[in-house]
mmCIF file of C-alpha atoms in Angstrom:
data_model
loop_
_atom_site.group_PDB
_atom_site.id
_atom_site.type_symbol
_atom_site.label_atom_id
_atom_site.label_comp_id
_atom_site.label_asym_id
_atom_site.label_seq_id
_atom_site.Cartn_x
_atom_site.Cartn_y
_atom_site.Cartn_z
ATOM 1 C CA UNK A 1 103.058 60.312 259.051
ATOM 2 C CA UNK A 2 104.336 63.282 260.739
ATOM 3 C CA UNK A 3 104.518 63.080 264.756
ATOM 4 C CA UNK A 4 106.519 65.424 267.520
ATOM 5 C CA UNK A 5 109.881 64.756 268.635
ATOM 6 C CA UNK A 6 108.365 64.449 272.230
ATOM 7 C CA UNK A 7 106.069 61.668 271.651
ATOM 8 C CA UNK A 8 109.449 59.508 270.871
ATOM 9 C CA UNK A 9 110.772 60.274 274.271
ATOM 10 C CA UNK A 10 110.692 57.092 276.436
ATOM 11 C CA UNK A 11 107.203 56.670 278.725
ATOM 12 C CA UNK A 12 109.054 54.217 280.352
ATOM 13 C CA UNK A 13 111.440 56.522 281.727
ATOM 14 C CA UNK A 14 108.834 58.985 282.488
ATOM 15 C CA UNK A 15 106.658 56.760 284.407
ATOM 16 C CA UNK A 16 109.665 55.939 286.886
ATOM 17 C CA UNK A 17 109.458 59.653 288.192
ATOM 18 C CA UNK A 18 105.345 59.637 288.354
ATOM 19 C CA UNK A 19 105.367 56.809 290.944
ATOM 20 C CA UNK A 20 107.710 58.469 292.641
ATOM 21 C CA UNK A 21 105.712 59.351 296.299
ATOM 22 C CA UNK A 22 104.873 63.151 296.260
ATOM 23 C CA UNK A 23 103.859 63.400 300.106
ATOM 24 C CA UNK A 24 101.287 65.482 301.091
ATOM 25 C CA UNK A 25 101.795 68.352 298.210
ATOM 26 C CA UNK A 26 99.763 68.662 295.204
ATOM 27 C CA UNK A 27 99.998 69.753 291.955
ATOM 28 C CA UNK A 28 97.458 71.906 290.820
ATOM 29 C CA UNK A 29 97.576 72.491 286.713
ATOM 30 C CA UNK A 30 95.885 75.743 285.856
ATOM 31 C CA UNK A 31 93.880 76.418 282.384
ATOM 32 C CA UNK A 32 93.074 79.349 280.542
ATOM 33 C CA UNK A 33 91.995 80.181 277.225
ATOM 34 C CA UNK A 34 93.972 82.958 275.805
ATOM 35 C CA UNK A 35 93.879 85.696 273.317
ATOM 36 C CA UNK A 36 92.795 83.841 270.462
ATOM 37 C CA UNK A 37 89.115 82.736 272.030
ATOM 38 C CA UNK A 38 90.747 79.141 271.161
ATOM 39 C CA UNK A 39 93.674 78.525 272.252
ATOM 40 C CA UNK A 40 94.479 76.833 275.660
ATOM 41 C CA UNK A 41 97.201 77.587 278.158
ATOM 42 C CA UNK A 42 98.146 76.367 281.449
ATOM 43 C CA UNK A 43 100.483 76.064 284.121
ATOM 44 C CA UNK A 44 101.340 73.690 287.117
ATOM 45 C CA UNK A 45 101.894 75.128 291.041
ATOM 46 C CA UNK A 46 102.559 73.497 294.376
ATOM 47 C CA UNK A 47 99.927 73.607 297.021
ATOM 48 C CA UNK A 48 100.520 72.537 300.702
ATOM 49 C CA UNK A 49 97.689 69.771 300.791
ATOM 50 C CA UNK A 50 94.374 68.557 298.147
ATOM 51 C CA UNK A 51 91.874 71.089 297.473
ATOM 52 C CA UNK A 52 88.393 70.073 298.122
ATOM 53 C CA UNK A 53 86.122 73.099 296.628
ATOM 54 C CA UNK A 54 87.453 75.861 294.645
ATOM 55 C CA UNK A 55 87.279 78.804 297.738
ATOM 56 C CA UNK A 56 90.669 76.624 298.586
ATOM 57 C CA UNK A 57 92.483 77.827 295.268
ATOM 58 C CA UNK A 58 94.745 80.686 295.209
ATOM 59 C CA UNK A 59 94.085 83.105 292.774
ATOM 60 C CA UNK A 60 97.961 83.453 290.806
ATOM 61 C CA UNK A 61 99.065 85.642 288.054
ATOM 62 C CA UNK A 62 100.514 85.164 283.946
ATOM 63 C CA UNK A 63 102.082 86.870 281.558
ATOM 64 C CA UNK A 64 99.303 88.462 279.155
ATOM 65 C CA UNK A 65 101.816 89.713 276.859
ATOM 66 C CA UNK A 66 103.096 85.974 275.945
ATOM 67 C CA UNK A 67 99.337 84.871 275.325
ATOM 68 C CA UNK A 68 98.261 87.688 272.994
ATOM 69 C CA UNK A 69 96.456 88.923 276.340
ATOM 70 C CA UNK A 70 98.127 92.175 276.813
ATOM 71 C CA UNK A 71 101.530 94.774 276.200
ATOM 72 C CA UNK A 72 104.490 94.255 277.631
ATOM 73 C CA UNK A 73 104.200 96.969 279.677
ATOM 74 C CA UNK A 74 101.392 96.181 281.480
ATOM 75 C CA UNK A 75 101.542 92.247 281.094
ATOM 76 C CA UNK A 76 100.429 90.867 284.357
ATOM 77 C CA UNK A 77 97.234 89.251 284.270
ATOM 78 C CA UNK A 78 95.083 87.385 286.934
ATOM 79 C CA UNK A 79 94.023 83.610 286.717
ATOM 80 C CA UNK A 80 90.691 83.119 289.195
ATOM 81 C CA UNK A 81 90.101 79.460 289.450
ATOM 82 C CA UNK A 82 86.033 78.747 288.752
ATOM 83 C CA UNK A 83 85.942 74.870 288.162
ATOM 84 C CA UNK A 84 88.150 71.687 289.372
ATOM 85 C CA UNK A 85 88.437 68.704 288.041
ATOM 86 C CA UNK A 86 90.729 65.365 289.210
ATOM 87 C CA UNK A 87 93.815 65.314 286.786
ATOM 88 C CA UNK A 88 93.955 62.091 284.400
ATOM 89 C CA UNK A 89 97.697 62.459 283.737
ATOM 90 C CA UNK A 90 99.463 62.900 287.352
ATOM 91 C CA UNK A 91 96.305 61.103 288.698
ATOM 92 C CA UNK A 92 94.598 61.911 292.022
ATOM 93 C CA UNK A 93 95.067 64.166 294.655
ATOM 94 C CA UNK A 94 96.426 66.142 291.443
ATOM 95 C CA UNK A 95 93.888 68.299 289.681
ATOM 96 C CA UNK A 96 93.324 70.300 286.836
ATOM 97 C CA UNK A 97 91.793 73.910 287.402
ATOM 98 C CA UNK A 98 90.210 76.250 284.778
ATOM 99 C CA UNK A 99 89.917 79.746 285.354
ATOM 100 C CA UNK A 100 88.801 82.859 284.340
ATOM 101 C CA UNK A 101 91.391 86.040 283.202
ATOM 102 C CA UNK A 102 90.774 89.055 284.455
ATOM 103 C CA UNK A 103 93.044 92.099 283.735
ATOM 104 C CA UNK A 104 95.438 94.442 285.362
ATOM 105 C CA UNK A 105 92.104 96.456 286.811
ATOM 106 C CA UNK A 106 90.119 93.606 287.466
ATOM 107 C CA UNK A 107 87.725 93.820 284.707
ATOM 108 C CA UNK A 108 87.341 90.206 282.680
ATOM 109 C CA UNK A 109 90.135 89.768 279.465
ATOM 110 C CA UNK A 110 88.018 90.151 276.339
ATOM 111 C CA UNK A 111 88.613 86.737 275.642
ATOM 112 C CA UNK A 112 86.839 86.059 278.927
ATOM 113 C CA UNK A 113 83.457 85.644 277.836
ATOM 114 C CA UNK A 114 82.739 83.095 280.966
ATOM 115 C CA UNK A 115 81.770 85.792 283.381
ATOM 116 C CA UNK A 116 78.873 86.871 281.596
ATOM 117 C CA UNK A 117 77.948 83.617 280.242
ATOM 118 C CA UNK A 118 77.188 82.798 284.424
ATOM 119 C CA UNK A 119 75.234 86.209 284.607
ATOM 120 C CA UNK A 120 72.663 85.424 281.901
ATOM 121 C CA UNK A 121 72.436 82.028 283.015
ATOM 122 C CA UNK A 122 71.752 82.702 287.278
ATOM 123 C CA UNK A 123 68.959 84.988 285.537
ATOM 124 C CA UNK A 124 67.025 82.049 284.269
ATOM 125 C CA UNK A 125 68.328 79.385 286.990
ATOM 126 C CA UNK A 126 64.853 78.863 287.662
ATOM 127 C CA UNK A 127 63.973 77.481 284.482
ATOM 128 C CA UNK A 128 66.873 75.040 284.425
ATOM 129 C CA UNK A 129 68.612 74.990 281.174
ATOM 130 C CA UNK A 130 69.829 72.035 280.069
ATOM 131 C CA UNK A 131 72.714 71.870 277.097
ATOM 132 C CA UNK A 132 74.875 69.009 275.197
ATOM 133 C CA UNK A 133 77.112 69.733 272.595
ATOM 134 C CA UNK A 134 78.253 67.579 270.039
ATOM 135 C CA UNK A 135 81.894 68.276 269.388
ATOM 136 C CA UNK A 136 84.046 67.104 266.195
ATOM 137 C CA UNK A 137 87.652 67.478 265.490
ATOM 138 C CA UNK A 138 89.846 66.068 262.857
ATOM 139 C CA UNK A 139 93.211 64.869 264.070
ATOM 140 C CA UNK A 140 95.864 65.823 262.126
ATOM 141 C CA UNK A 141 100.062 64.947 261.745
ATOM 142 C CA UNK A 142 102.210 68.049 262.755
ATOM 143 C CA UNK A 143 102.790 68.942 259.214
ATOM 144 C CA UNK A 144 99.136 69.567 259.677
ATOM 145 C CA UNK A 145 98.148 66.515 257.125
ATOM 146 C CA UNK A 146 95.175 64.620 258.163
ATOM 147 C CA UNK A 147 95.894 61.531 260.214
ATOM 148 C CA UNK A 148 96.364 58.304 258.368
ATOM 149 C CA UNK A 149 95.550 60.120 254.250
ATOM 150 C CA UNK A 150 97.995 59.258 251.995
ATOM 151 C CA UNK A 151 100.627 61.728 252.116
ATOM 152 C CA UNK A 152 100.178 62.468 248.459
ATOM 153 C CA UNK A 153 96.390 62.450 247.672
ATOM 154 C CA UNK A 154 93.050 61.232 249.570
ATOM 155 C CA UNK A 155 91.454 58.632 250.817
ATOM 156 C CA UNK A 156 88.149 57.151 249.078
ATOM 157 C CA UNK A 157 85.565 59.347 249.108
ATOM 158 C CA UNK A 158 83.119 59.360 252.389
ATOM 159 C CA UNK A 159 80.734 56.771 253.237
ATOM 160 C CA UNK A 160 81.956 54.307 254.496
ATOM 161 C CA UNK A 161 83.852 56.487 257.842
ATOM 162 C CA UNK A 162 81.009 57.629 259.829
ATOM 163 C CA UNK A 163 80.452 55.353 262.848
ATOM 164 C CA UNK A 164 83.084 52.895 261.057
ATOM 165 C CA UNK A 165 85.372 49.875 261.964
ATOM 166 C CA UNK A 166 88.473 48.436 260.716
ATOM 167 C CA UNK A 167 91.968 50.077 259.995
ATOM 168 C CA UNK A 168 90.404 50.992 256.661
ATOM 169 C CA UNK A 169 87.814 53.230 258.086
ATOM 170 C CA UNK A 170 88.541 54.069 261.464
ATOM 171 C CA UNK A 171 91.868 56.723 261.781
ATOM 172 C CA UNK A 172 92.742 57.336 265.348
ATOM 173 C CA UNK A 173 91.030 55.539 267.571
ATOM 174 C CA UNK A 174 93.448 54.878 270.070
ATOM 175 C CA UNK A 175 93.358 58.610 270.719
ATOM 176 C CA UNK A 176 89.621 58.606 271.242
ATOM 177 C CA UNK A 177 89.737 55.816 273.653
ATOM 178 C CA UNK A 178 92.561 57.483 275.808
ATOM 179 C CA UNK A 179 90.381 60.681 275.369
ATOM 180 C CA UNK A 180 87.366 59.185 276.309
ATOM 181 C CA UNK A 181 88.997 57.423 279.578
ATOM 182 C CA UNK A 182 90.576 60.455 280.821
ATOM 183 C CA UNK A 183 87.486 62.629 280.409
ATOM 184 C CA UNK A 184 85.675 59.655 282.314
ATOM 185 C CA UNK A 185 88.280 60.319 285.287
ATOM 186 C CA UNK A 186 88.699 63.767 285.491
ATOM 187 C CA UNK A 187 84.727 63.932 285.876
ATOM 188 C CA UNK A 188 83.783 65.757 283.116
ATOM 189 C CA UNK A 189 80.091 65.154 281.990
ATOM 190 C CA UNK A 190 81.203 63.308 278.501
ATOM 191 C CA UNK A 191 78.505 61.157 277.163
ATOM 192 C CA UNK A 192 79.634 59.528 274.436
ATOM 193 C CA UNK A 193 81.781 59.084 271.157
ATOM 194 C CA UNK A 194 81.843 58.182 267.910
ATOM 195 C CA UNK A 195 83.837 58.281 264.026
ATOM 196 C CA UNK A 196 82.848 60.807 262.087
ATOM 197 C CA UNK A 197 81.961 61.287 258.274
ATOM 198 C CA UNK A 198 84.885 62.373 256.814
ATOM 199 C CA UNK A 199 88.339 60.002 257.772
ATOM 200 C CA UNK A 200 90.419 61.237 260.891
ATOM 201 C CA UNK A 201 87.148 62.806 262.008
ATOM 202 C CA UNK A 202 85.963 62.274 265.577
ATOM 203 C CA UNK A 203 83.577 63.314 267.624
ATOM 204 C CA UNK A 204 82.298 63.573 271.274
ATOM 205 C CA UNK A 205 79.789 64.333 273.229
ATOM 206 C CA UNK A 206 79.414 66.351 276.301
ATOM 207 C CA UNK A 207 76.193 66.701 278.696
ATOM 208 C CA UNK A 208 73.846 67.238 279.891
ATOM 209 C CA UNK A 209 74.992 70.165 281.718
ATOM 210 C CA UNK A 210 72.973 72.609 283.717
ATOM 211 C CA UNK A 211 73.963 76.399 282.929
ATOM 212 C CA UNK A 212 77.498 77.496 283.487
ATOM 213 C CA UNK A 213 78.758 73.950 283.400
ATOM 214 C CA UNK A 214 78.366 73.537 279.911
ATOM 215 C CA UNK A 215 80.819 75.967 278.828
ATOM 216 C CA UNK A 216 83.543 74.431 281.801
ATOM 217 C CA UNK A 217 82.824 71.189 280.425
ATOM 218 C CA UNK A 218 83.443 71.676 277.464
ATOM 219 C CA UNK A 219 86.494 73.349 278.053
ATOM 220 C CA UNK A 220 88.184 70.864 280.195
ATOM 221 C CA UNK A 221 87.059 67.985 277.397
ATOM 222 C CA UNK A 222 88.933 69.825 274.614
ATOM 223 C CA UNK A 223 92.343 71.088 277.175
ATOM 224 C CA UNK A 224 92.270 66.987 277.537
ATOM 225 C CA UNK A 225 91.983 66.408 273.917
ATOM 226 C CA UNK A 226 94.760 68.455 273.336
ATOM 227 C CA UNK A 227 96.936 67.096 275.578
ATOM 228 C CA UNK A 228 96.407 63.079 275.209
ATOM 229 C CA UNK A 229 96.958 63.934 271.420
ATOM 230 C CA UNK A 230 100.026 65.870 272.549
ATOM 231 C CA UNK A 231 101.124 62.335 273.890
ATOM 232 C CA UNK A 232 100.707 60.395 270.722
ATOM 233 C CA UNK A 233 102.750 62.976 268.736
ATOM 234 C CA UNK A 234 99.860 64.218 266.532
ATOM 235 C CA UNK A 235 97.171 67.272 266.720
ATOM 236 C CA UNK A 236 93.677 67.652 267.287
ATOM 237 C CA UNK A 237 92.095 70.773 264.864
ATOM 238 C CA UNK A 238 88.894 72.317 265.720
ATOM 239 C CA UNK A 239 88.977 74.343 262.444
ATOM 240 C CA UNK A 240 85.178 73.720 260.949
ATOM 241 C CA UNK A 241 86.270 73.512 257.365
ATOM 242 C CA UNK A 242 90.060 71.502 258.056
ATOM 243 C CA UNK A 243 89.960 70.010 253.926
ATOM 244 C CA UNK A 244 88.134 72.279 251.344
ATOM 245 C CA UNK A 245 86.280 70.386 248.458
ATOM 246 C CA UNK A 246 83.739 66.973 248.823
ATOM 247 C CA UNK A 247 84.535 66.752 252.657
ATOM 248 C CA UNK A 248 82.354 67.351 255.889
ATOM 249 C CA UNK A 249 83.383 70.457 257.983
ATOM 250 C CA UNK A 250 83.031 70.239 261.752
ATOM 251 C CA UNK A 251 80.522 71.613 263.745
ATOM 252 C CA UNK A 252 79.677 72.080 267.610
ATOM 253 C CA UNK A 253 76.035 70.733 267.189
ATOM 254 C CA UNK A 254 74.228 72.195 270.804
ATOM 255 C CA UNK A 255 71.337 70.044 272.447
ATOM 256 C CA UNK A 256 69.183 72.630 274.850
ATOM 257 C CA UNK A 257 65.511 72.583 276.820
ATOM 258 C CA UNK A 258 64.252 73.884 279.597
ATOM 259 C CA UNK A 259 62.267 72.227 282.521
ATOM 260 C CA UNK A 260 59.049 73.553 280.526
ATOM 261 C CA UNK A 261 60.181 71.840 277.421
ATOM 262 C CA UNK A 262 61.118 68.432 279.206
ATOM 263 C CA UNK A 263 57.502 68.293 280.532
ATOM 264 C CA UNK A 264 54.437 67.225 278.872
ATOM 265 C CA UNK A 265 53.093 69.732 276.361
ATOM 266 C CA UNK A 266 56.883 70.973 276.044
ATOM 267 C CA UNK A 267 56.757 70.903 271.970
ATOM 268 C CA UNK A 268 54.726 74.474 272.569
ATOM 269 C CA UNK A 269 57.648 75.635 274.181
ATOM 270 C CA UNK A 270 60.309 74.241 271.898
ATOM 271 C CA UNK A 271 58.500 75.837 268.776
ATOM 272 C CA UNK A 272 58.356 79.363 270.489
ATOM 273 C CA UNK A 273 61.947 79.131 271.255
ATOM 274 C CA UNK A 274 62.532 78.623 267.529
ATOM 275 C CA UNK A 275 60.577 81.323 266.153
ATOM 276 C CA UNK A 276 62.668 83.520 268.015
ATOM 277 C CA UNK A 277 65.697 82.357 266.895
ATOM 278 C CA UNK A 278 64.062 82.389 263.412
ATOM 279 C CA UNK A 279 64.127 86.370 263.854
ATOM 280 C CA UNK A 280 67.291 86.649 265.211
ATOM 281 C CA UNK A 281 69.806 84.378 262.650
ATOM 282 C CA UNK A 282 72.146 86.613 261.840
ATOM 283 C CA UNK A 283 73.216 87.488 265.682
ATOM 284 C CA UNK A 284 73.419 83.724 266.336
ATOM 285 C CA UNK A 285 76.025 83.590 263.496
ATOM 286 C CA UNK A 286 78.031 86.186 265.078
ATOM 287 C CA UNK A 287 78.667 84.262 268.318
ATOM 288 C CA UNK A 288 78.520 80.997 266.879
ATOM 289 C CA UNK A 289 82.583 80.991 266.206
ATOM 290 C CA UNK A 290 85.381 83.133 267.442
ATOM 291 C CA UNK A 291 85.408 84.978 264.235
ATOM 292 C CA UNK A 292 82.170 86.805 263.842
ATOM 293 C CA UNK A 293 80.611 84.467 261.374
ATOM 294 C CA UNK A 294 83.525 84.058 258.998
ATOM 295 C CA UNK A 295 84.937 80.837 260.441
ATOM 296 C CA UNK A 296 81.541 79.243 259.876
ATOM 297 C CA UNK A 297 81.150 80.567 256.259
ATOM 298 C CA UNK A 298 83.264 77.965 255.174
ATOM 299 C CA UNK A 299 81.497 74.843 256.928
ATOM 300 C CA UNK A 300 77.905 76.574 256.333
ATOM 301 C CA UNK A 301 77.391 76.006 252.994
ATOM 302 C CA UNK A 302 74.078 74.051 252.355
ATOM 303 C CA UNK A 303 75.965 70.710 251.327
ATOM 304 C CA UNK A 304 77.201 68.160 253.475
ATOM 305 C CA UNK A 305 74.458 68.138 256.592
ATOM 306 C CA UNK A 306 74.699 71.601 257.042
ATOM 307 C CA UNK A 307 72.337 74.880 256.656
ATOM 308 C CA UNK A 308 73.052 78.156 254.231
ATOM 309 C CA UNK A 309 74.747 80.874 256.651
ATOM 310 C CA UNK A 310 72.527 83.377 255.044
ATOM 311 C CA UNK A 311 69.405 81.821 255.928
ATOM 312 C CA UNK A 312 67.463 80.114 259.001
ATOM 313 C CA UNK A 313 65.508 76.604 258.376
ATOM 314 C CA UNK A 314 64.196 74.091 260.888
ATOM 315 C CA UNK A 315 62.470 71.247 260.416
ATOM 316 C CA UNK A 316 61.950 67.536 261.910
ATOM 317 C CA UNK A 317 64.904 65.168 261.627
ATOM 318 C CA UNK A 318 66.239 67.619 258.908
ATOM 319 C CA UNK A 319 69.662 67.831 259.232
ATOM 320 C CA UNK A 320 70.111 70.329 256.874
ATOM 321 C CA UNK A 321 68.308 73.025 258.755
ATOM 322 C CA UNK A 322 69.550 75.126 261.021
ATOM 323 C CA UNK A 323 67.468 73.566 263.852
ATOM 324 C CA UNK A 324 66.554 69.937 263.930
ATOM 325 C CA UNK A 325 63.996 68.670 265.990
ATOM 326 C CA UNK A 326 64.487 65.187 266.941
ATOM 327 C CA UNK A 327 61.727 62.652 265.569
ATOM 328 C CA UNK A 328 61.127 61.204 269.124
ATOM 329 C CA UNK A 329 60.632 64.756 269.945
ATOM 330 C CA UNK A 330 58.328 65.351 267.575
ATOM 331 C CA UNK A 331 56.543 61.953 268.402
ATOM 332 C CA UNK A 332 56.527 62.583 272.474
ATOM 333 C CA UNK A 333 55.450 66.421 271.866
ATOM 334 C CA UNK A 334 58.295 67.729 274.552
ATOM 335 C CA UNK A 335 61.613 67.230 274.783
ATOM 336 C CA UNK A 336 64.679 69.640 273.281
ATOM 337 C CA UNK A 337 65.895 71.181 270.114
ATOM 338 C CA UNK A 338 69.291 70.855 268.232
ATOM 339 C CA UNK A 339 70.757 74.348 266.966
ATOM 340 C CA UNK A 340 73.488 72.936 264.457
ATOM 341 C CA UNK A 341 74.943 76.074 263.147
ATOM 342 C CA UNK A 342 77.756 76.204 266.025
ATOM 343 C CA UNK A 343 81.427 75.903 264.555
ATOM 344 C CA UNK A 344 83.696 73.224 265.864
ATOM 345 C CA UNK A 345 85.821 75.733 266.974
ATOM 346 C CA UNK A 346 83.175 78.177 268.996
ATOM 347 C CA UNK A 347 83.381 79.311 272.454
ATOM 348 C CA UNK A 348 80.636 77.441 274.237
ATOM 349 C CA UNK A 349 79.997 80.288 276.739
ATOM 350 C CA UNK A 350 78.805 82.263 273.982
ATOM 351 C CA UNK A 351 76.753 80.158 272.382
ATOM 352 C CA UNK A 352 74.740 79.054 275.236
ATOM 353 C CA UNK A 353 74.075 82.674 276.402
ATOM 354 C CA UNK A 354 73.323 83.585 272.966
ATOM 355 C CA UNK A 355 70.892 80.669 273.146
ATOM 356 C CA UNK A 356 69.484 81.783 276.325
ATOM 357 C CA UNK A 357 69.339 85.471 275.692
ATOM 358 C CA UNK A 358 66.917 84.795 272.586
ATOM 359 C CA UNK A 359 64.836 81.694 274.135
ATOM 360 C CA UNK A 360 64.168 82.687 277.306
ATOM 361 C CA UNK A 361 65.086 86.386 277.661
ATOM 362 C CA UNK A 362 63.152 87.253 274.790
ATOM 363 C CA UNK A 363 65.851 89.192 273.199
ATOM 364 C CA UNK A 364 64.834 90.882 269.760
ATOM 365 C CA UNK A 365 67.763 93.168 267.473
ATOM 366 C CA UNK A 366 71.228 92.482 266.417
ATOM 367 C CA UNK A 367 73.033 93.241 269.509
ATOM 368 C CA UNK A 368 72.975 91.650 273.195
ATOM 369 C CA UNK A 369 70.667 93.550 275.834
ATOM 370 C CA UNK A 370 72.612 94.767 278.903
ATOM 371 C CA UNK A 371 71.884 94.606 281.669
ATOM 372 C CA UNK A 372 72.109 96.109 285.414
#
């Protein structure tokens, strides 16, 4: 099994230097997502005493041509912190801080899809929209082989994985546990975990979350993913199709409903949300992963719990449609919907505004509306 050099470095050692006191100073980790739409970045600066709302954060600066952000010419880009949360690895008064990128002239990276994300949500504040999203992963070696398959061939086929115990089934779970822990501290809105169908498959959930928070939320769970696997020497992949063949794919399954829907009567709501979407599939596919639809073409296939790409389905407890609603939904007549098209590896700001643009803005065509 594959692991990184650092993860064989002594803890011990380490730990000697993090109980060290650090006085009144703080360090203050910042996180951005860079030029890919899914990879993570971040760096670590001194402030004079613990920030206790995010007006107290400097805005500081990167270098955009390093992150596939910008030329070298023009490579300075600006980090604006929009979220804090307490850090799980220096522990308190440390934090973490994500922010937004802007560029050179101010105007949001194109990677930056946050900033609009908040616009289309304060338009419909009033209707509270609540999301969770269901994210999987596979965790992987660093030669990129999935964690604990034989390094020449595959485990037995699936079954037996999904929600499973015992070193035969379960692969990994000491990094879900240290996942789940640190999420738990840092104060991000997880809600719960569990194996999924295909070995060295994981999931968690996040929510709910109100608006803008979703996409933060999200954010921060996967930047501590990354790093707590980063610890144990292997990787975390949000690729939605990691093993081609008889294998699940990974999806980004998102929970959303309204105040109107969560009320009694709500089903009404719920299935006019979902005849809109029924008109508008092939948008939703678009910003459903960071590719334009092509990530997802691998993981959408009609087999293994998913949906065709090329065509929109709902149903009751069908989890081969595109949207699922729940049976107690369907029983309680209000409640939410589950759009399970999203790719493991989508940007979470665009799918909720996508959501939101088409449910409760009423958004018809293949393009997104603009507006003043």
């Amino acid at each position: 099994m594959a692991t990184s050099a650092s993860s064989k470095l002594s803890k011990t050692v380490k730990q000697q230097y993090l109980d060290l006191p650090q006085g009144d100073e703080v360090q203050a980790m910042y996180i951005w997502i860079d030029g890919t739409g899914e990879g993570l970045r971040c760096k670590t600066r001194t402030l004079d005493s613990e920030p206790k709302t995010i007006e107290e954060l400097p805005e500081w600066n990167f270098d955009g041509s390093s992150t596939y952000q910008s030329e070298g010419s023009n490579s300075d880009m600006y980090l604006i912190p929009q979220a804090m949360f307490r850090d799980p690895f220096r522990k308190d008064p440390n934090k973490l801080v994500l922010c937004e990128v802007l560029k050179y002239n101010h105007k949001p990276a194109e990677t930056n899809l946050r900033q609009m994300c908040k616009k289309i949500m304060g338009m419909v504040q009033n209707q509270h929209p609540w999301f969770g999203m269901e994210q999987e992963y596979t965790i992987l070696g660093t030669d990129g082989h999935p964690f604990g398959w034989p390094s020449n061939g595959f485990p037995g086929p699936q079954g037996p994985y999904y929600c499973g115990v015992g070193a035969d089934k379960a692969y990994g779970r000491d990094v879900v546990e240290a996942h789940y822990r640190a999420c738990l501290y840092a104060g991000v809105k997880i809600c719960g975990t569990n194996a999924e169908v295909m070995p060295a498959q994981w999931e968690f959930q996040v929510g709910p979350c109100e608006g803008i928070a979703m996409g933060d939320h999200l954010w921060i769970a996967r930047f501590l993913l990354h790093r707590v696997c980063e610890d144990f020497g292997v990787v975390a992949t949000f690729d939605p199709k990691p093993i081609s063949g008889n294998w699940n794919g990974a999806g980004c399954h998102t929970n959303f409903s309204t105040k109107e829907m969560r009320e009694e009567g709500g089903l009404k709501y719920i299935e006019e949300s979902i005849e809109r979407l029924a008109k508008r599939h092939q948008y939703h596919i678009r910003a459903y992963d960071p590719k334009g639809g092509l990530d997802n073409a691998r993981r959408l296939t009609g087999h293994h719990e998913t949906s065709n790409i090329n065509e929109f389905s709902a149903g009751v407890a069908n989890r081969g449609a595109s949207i699922r609603i729940p049976r107690s939904v369907g029983q309680e007549k209000k409640g939410y919907f589950e759009d399970r098209r999203p790719s493991a590896n989508c940007d979470p700001y665009a799918v909720t505004e996508a959501l939101i643009r088409t449910c409760l803005l009423s958004e018809e065509g293949e393009e997104p509306m603009t507006y003043k």
